[in-house]
Amino acid sequence: MPKPIFVLNGPNLNLLGTREPHIYGAESLDDLRTRCEAAAAARGYAVVFRQSNREGDLVDWLNEARTAASAVVLNAAAYSHTSVAIYDAIKAMATPVVECHLSNPQAREAFRHVSMVSPAAKGVISGFGAKGYELAIEAAVHLAASQDAEKA
Ligand code: DQA
């Protein structure tokens, strides 16, 4: 069994399902976890799925992912737009990171147009709601498999 895919979620994503459902959808964070686990299991990967409202937790988990994960799906939520610490954490790792958002930040307020994650991530999936998490798992598995093939 390869190392798991870490799916890391930032602030306020604990409120999914009740938080601005017209933007973020009706599914809960647990529903997203179920989607991720199914999408990963179908490709032979396990998922470590976490959420925190604290920036430092996300940095700690990215540091952990340097050795413990095959790839990371990261929805840093509002910290995507502000966190140099998260940018630095991603730059410090060889493990591939897929940035993921439920909404399309580029189609929203101007302050969401800047992402500190994008320049450090391998790619971005945004605007597809809960389905985007499945797409991000598919991308993460693809990146993990390519990285393993390079090492072999
Ligand atoms: C989000 C988009 C961010 O701009 C916002 O701060 C979030 C959620 C998304 O998944 O669409 O909290 O990352």
PDB file of C-alpha atoms and ligand atoms in Angstrom:
ATOM      1  CA  MET A   1       0.000   0.000   0.000  1.00  0.00           C
ATOM      2  CA  PRO A   2       1.519   3.393  -0.913  1.00  0.00           C
ATOM      3  CA  LYS A   3       1.669   6.267   1.580  1.00  0.00           C
ATOM      4  CA  PRO A   4      -1.734   7.942   2.036  1.00  0.00           C
ATOM      5  CA  ILE A   5      -2.969  11.099   0.374  1.00  0.00           C
ATOM      6  CA  PHE A   6      -3.382  13.898   2.891  1.00  0.00           C
ATOM      7  CA  VAL A   7      -6.499  16.034   2.357  1.00  0.00           C
ATOM      8  CA  LEU A   8      -6.023  19.192   4.437  1.00  0.00           C
ATOM      9  CA  ASN A   9      -8.801  21.707   5.001  1.00  0.00           C
ATOM     10  CA  GLY A  10      -8.512  25.202   6.434  1.00  0.00           C
ATOM     11  CA  PRO A  11     -10.688  27.615   8.400  1.00  0.00           C
ATOM     12  CA  ASN A  12     -14.478  27.535   8.396  1.00  0.00           C
ATOM     13  CA  LEU A  13     -14.639  24.401   6.249  1.00  0.00           C
ATOM     14  CA  ASN A  14     -15.914  22.645   9.402  1.00  0.00           C
ATOM     15  CA  LEU A  15     -19.138  24.581   8.713  1.00  0.00           C
ATOM     16  CA  LEU A  16     -19.717  23.161   5.238  1.00  0.00           C
ATOM     17  CA  GLY A  17     -23.330  22.318   4.524  1.00  0.00           C
ATOM     18  CA  THR A  18     -24.595  25.249   6.578  1.00  0.00           C
ATOM     19  CA  ARG A  19     -22.073  27.931   5.550  1.00  0.00           C
ATOM     20  CA  GLU A  20     -23.245  30.001   2.540  1.00  0.00           C
ATOM     21  CA  PRO A  21     -24.589  26.870   0.773  1.00  0.00           C
ATOM     22  CA  HIS A  22     -25.299  28.898  -2.387  1.00  0.00           C
ATOM     23  CA  ILE A  23     -21.498  29.271  -2.685  1.00  0.00           C
ATOM     24  CA  TYR A  24     -20.079  26.167  -1.010  1.00  0.00           C
ATOM     25  CA  GLY A  25     -22.882  23.643  -1.552  1.00  0.00           C
ATOM     26  CA  ALA A  26     -25.049  21.524   0.726  1.00  0.00           C
ATOM     27  CA  GLU A  27     -22.548  18.760   1.517  1.00  0.00           C
ATOM     28  CA  SER A  28     -20.843  18.562   4.897  1.00  0.00           C
ATOM     29  CA  LEU A  29     -17.115  18.110   5.451  1.00  0.00           C
ATOM     30  CA  ASP A  30     -17.854  14.486   6.341  1.00  0.00           C
ATOM     31  CA  ASP A  31     -19.548  14.061   2.960  1.00  0.00           C
ATOM     32  CA  LEU A  32     -16.367  15.373   1.314  1.00  0.00           C
ATOM     33  CA  ARG A  33     -14.307  12.937   3.364  1.00  0.00           C
ATOM     34  CA  THR A  34     -16.474  10.062   2.080  1.00  0.00           C
ATOM     35  CA  ARG A  35     -16.034  11.239  -1.520  1.00  0.00           C
ATOM     36  CA  CYS A  36     -12.252  11.494  -1.074  1.00  0.00           C
ATOM     37  CA  GLU A  37     -11.953   8.087   0.573  1.00  0.00           C
ATOM     38  CA  ALA A  38     -13.961   6.429  -2.214  1.00  0.00           C
ATOM     39  CA  ALA A  39     -12.042   8.203  -4.998  1.00  0.00           C
ATOM     40  CA  ALA A  40      -8.699   7.303  -3.407  1.00  0.00           C
ATOM     41  CA  ALA A  41      -9.637   3.694  -2.552  1.00  0.00           C
ATOM     42  CA  ALA A  42     -10.668   3.096  -6.172  1.00  0.00           C
ATOM     43  CA  ARG A  43      -7.080   3.968  -7.105  1.00  0.00           C
ATOM     44  CA  GLY A  44      -5.398   2.000  -4.308  1.00  0.00           C
ATOM     45  CA  TYR A  45      -4.736   4.872  -1.897  1.00  0.00           C
ATOM     46  CA  ALA A  46      -5.858   5.634   1.653  1.00  0.00           C
ATOM     47  CA  VAL A  47      -6.735   9.159   2.788  1.00  0.00           C
ATOM     48  CA  VAL A  48      -5.764  11.135   5.879  1.00  0.00           C
ATOM     49  CA  PHE A  49      -8.473  13.796   6.060  1.00  0.00           C
ATOM     50  CA  ARG A  50      -8.103  16.764   8.453  1.00  0.00           C
ATOM     51  CA  GLN A  51      -9.510  20.229   9.086  1.00  0.00           C
ATOM     52  CA  SER A  52      -8.317  23.079  11.288  1.00  0.00           C
ATOM     53  CA  ASN A  53      -9.178  26.708  11.836  1.00  0.00           C
ATOM     54  CA  ARG A  54      -5.540  27.364  12.835  1.00  0.00           C
ATOM     55  CA  GLU A  55      -2.820  28.263  10.335  1.00  0.00           C
ATOM     56  CA  GLY A  56      -0.083  26.549  12.379  1.00  0.00           C
ATOM     57  CA  ASP A  57      -1.899  23.212  12.254  1.00  0.00           C
ATOM     58  CA  LEU A  58      -1.912  23.370   8.458  1.00  0.00           C
ATOM     59  CA  VAL A  59       1.824  24.180   8.458  1.00  0.00           C
ATOM     60  CA  ASP A  60       2.517  21.273  10.861  1.00  0.00           C
ATOM     61  CA  TRP A  61       0.518  18.870   8.686  1.00  0.00           C
ATOM     62  CA  LEU A  62       2.298  20.024   5.514  1.00  0.00           C
ATOM     63  CA  ASN A  63       5.619  19.435   7.295  1.00  0.00           C
ATOM     64  CA  GLU A  64       4.397  15.955   8.274  1.00  0.00           C
ATOM     65  CA  ALA A  65       3.353  15.280   4.665  1.00  0.00           C
ATOM     66  CA  ARG A  66       6.976  15.715   3.506  1.00  0.00           C
ATOM     67  CA  THR A  67       7.647  12.140   4.609  1.00  0.00           C
ATOM     68  CA  ALA A  68       4.242  10.660   5.470  1.00  0.00           C
ATOM     69  CA  ALA A  69       2.151  11.377   2.354  1.00  0.00           C
ATOM     70  CA  SER A  70       2.217  10.367  -1.319  1.00  0.00           C
ATOM     71  CA  ALA A  71       0.558  13.668  -2.241  1.00  0.00           C
ATOM     72  CA  VAL A  72      -1.524  16.414  -0.645  1.00  0.00           C
ATOM     73  CA  VAL A  73      -4.878  17.947  -1.566  1.00  0.00           C
ATOM     74  CA  LEU A  74      -4.982  21.341   0.135  1.00  0.00           C
ATOM     75  CA  ASN A  75      -7.960  23.633   0.562  1.00  0.00           C
ATOM     76  CA  ALA A  76      -6.349  26.270   2.759  1.00  0.00           C
ATOM     77  CA  ALA A  77      -9.599  28.302   2.547  1.00  0.00           C
ATOM     78  CA  ALA A  78      -9.040  31.944   3.591  1.00  0.00           C
ATOM     79  CA  TYR A  79      -5.370  31.254   4.433  1.00  0.00           C
ATOM     80  CA  SER A  80      -4.868  30.604   0.701  1.00  0.00           C
ATOM     81  CA  HIS A  81      -5.033  34.354   0.224  1.00  0.00           C
ATOM     82  CA  THR A  82      -2.789  35.414   3.114  1.00  0.00           C
ATOM     83  CA  SER A  83      -0.373  32.764   4.339  1.00  0.00           C
ATOM     84  CA  VAL A  84       3.331  33.115   3.583  1.00  0.00           C
ATOM     85  CA  ALA A  85       3.863  30.319   6.135  1.00  0.00           C
ATOM     86  CA  ILE A  86       1.795  27.899   4.034  1.00  0.00           C
ATOM     87  CA  TYR A  87       3.602  29.005   0.845  1.00  0.00           C
ATOM     88  CA  ASP A  88       6.955  28.363   2.558  1.00  0.00           C
ATOM     89  CA  ALA A  89       5.793  24.971   3.871  1.00  0.00           C
ATOM     90  CA  ILE A  90       4.817  23.830   0.364  1.00  0.00           C
ATOM     91  CA  LYS A  91       8.079  25.121  -1.118  1.00  0.00           C
ATOM     92  CA  ALA A  92       9.927  23.054   1.499  1.00  0.00           C
ATOM     93  CA  MET A  93       8.406  19.769   0.340  1.00  0.00           C
ATOM     94  CA  ALA A  94       8.963  17.466  -2.642  1.00  0.00           C
ATOM     95  CA  THR A  95       5.595  15.782  -2.032  1.00  0.00           C
ATOM     96  CA  PRO A  96       3.211  17.146  -4.693  1.00  0.00           C
ATOM     97  CA  VAL A  97       0.422  19.489  -3.568  1.00  0.00           C
ATOM     98  CA  VAL A  98      -2.875  19.998  -5.420  1.00  0.00           C
ATOM     99  CA  GLU A  99      -4.661  23.237  -4.470  1.00  0.00           C
ATOM    100  CA  CYS A 100      -8.423  22.776  -4.269  1.00  0.00           C
ATOM    101  CA  HIS A 101     -11.363  25.149  -3.752  1.00  0.00           C
ATOM    102  CA  LEU A 102     -15.073  24.454  -3.833  1.00  0.00           C
ATOM    103  CA  SER A 103     -15.845  27.847  -5.336  1.00  0.00           C
ATOM    104  CA  ASN A 104     -13.918  29.648  -8.072  1.00  0.00           C
ATOM    105  CA  PRO A 105     -12.050  32.393  -6.194  1.00  0.00           C
ATOM    106  CA  GLN A 106     -11.151  34.107  -9.495  1.00  0.00           C
ATOM    107  CA  ALA A 107     -14.852  34.765 -10.101  1.00  0.00           C
ATOM    108  CA  ARG A 108     -15.385  36.283  -6.640  1.00  0.00           C
ATOM    109  CA  GLU A 109     -14.171  39.292  -4.628  1.00  0.00           C
ATOM    110  CA  ALA A 110     -10.837  40.840  -5.648  1.00  0.00           C
ATOM    111  CA  PHE A 111      -9.144  39.838  -2.367  1.00  0.00           C
ATOM    112  CA  ARG A 112      -9.660  36.178  -3.348  1.00  0.00           C
ATOM    113  CA  HIS A 113      -7.854  36.594  -6.667  1.00  0.00           C
ATOM    114  CA  VAL A 114      -4.436  36.263  -5.033  1.00  0.00           C
ATOM    115  CA  SER A 115      -3.406  32.787  -3.912  1.00  0.00           C
ATOM    116  CA  MET A 116      -0.266  32.210  -1.857  1.00  0.00           C
ATOM    117  CA  VAL A 117      -0.727  28.487  -2.513  1.00  0.00           C
ATOM    118  CA  SER A 118      -0.915  28.505  -6.333  1.00  0.00           C
ATOM    119  CA  PRO A 119       2.709  29.478  -7.060  1.00  0.00           C
ATOM    120  CA  ALA A 120       3.919  26.598  -4.881  1.00  0.00           C
ATOM    121  CA  ALA A 121       1.298  23.974  -5.838  1.00  0.00           C
ATOM    122  CA  LYS A 122       1.515  21.615  -8.818  1.00  0.00           C
ATOM    123  CA  GLY A 123      -1.938  22.688  -9.987  1.00  0.00           C
ATOM    124  CA  VAL A 124      -5.316  24.029  -8.966  1.00  0.00           C
ATOM    125  CA  ILE A 125      -8.845  22.633  -9.089  1.00  0.00           C
ATOM    126  CA  SER A 126     -11.552  25.158  -8.257  1.00  0.00           C
ATOM    127  CA  GLY A 127     -15.154  25.955  -9.003  1.00  0.00           C
ATOM    128  CA  PHE A 128     -16.554  22.424  -9.215  1.00  0.00           C
ATOM    129  CA  GLY A 129     -17.963  22.178  -5.691  1.00  0.00           C
ATOM    130  CA  ALA A 130     -17.733  18.835  -3.880  1.00  0.00           C
ATOM    131  CA  LYS A 131     -16.896  17.055  -7.157  1.00  0.00           C
ATOM    132  CA  GLY A 132     -13.668  19.056  -7.193  1.00  0.00           C
ATOM    133  CA  TYR A 133     -12.370  17.063  -4.238  1.00  0.00           C
ATOM    134  CA  GLU A 134     -12.703  13.861  -6.288  1.00  0.00           C
ATOM    135  CA  LEU A 135     -10.954  15.534  -9.217  1.00  0.00           C
ATOM    136  CA  ALA A 136      -8.210  16.702  -6.869  1.00  0.00           C
ATOM    137  CA  ILE A 137      -7.743  13.138  -5.567  1.00  0.00           C
ATOM    138  CA  GLU A 138      -7.433  11.922  -9.164  1.00  0.00           C
ATOM    139  CA  ALA A 139      -4.807  14.602  -9.838  1.00  0.00           C
ATOM    140  CA  ALA A 140      -2.985  13.794  -6.592  1.00  0.00           C
ATOM    141  CA  VAL A 141      -2.845  10.070  -7.444  1.00  0.00           C
ATOM    142  CA  HIS A 142      -1.542  10.922 -10.921  1.00  0.00           C
ATOM    143  CA  LEU A 143       1.214  13.114  -9.432  1.00  0.00           C
ATOM    144  CA  ALA A 144       2.078  10.556  -6.746  1.00  0.00           C
ATOM    145  CA  ALA A 145       2.355   7.764  -9.332  1.00  0.00           C
ATOM    146  CA  SER A 146       4.577   9.901 -11.605  1.00  0.00           C
ATOM    147  CA  GLN A 147       6.806  10.791  -8.673  1.00  0.00           C
ATOM    148  CA  ASP A 148       7.119   7.112  -7.637  1.00  0.00           C
ATOM    149  CA  ALA A 149       7.940   6.153 -11.248  1.00  0.00           C
ATOM    150  CA  GLU A 150      10.708   8.788 -11.311  1.00  0.00           C
ATOM    151  CA  LYS A 151      12.225   7.377  -8.125  1.00  0.00           C
ATOM    152  CA  ALA A 152      12.079   3.753  -9.374  1.00  0.00           C
TER     153      ALA A 152
HETATM  154  C1  DQA B   1     -12.538  28.424  -0.479  1.00  0.00           C
HETATM  155  C2  DQA B   1     -12.441  29.805  -1.133  1.00  0.00           C
HETATM  156  C3  DQA B   1     -11.789  30.808  -0.203  1.00  0.00           C
HETATM  157  O1  DQA B   1     -11.727  32.081  -0.817  1.00  0.00           O
HETATM  158  C4  DQA B   1     -12.598  30.938   1.074  1.00  0.00           C
HETATM  159  O2  DQA B   1     -11.947  31.806   1.983  1.00  0.00           O
HETATM  160  C5  DQA B   1     -12.929  29.648   1.703  1.00  0.00           C
HETATM  161  C6  DQA B   1     -13.257  28.497   0.860  1.00  0.00           C
HETATM  162  C7  DQA B   1     -13.310  27.416  -1.359  1.00  0.00           C
HETATM  163  O3  DQA B   1     -13.206  26.233  -1.102  1.00  0.00           O
HETATM  164  O4  DQA B   1     -14.042  27.833  -2.269  1.00  0.00           O
HETATM  165  O5  DQA B   1     -13.051  29.551   2.927  1.00  0.00           O
HETATM  166  O6  DQA B   1     -11.238  27.920  -0.288  1.00  0.00           O
END
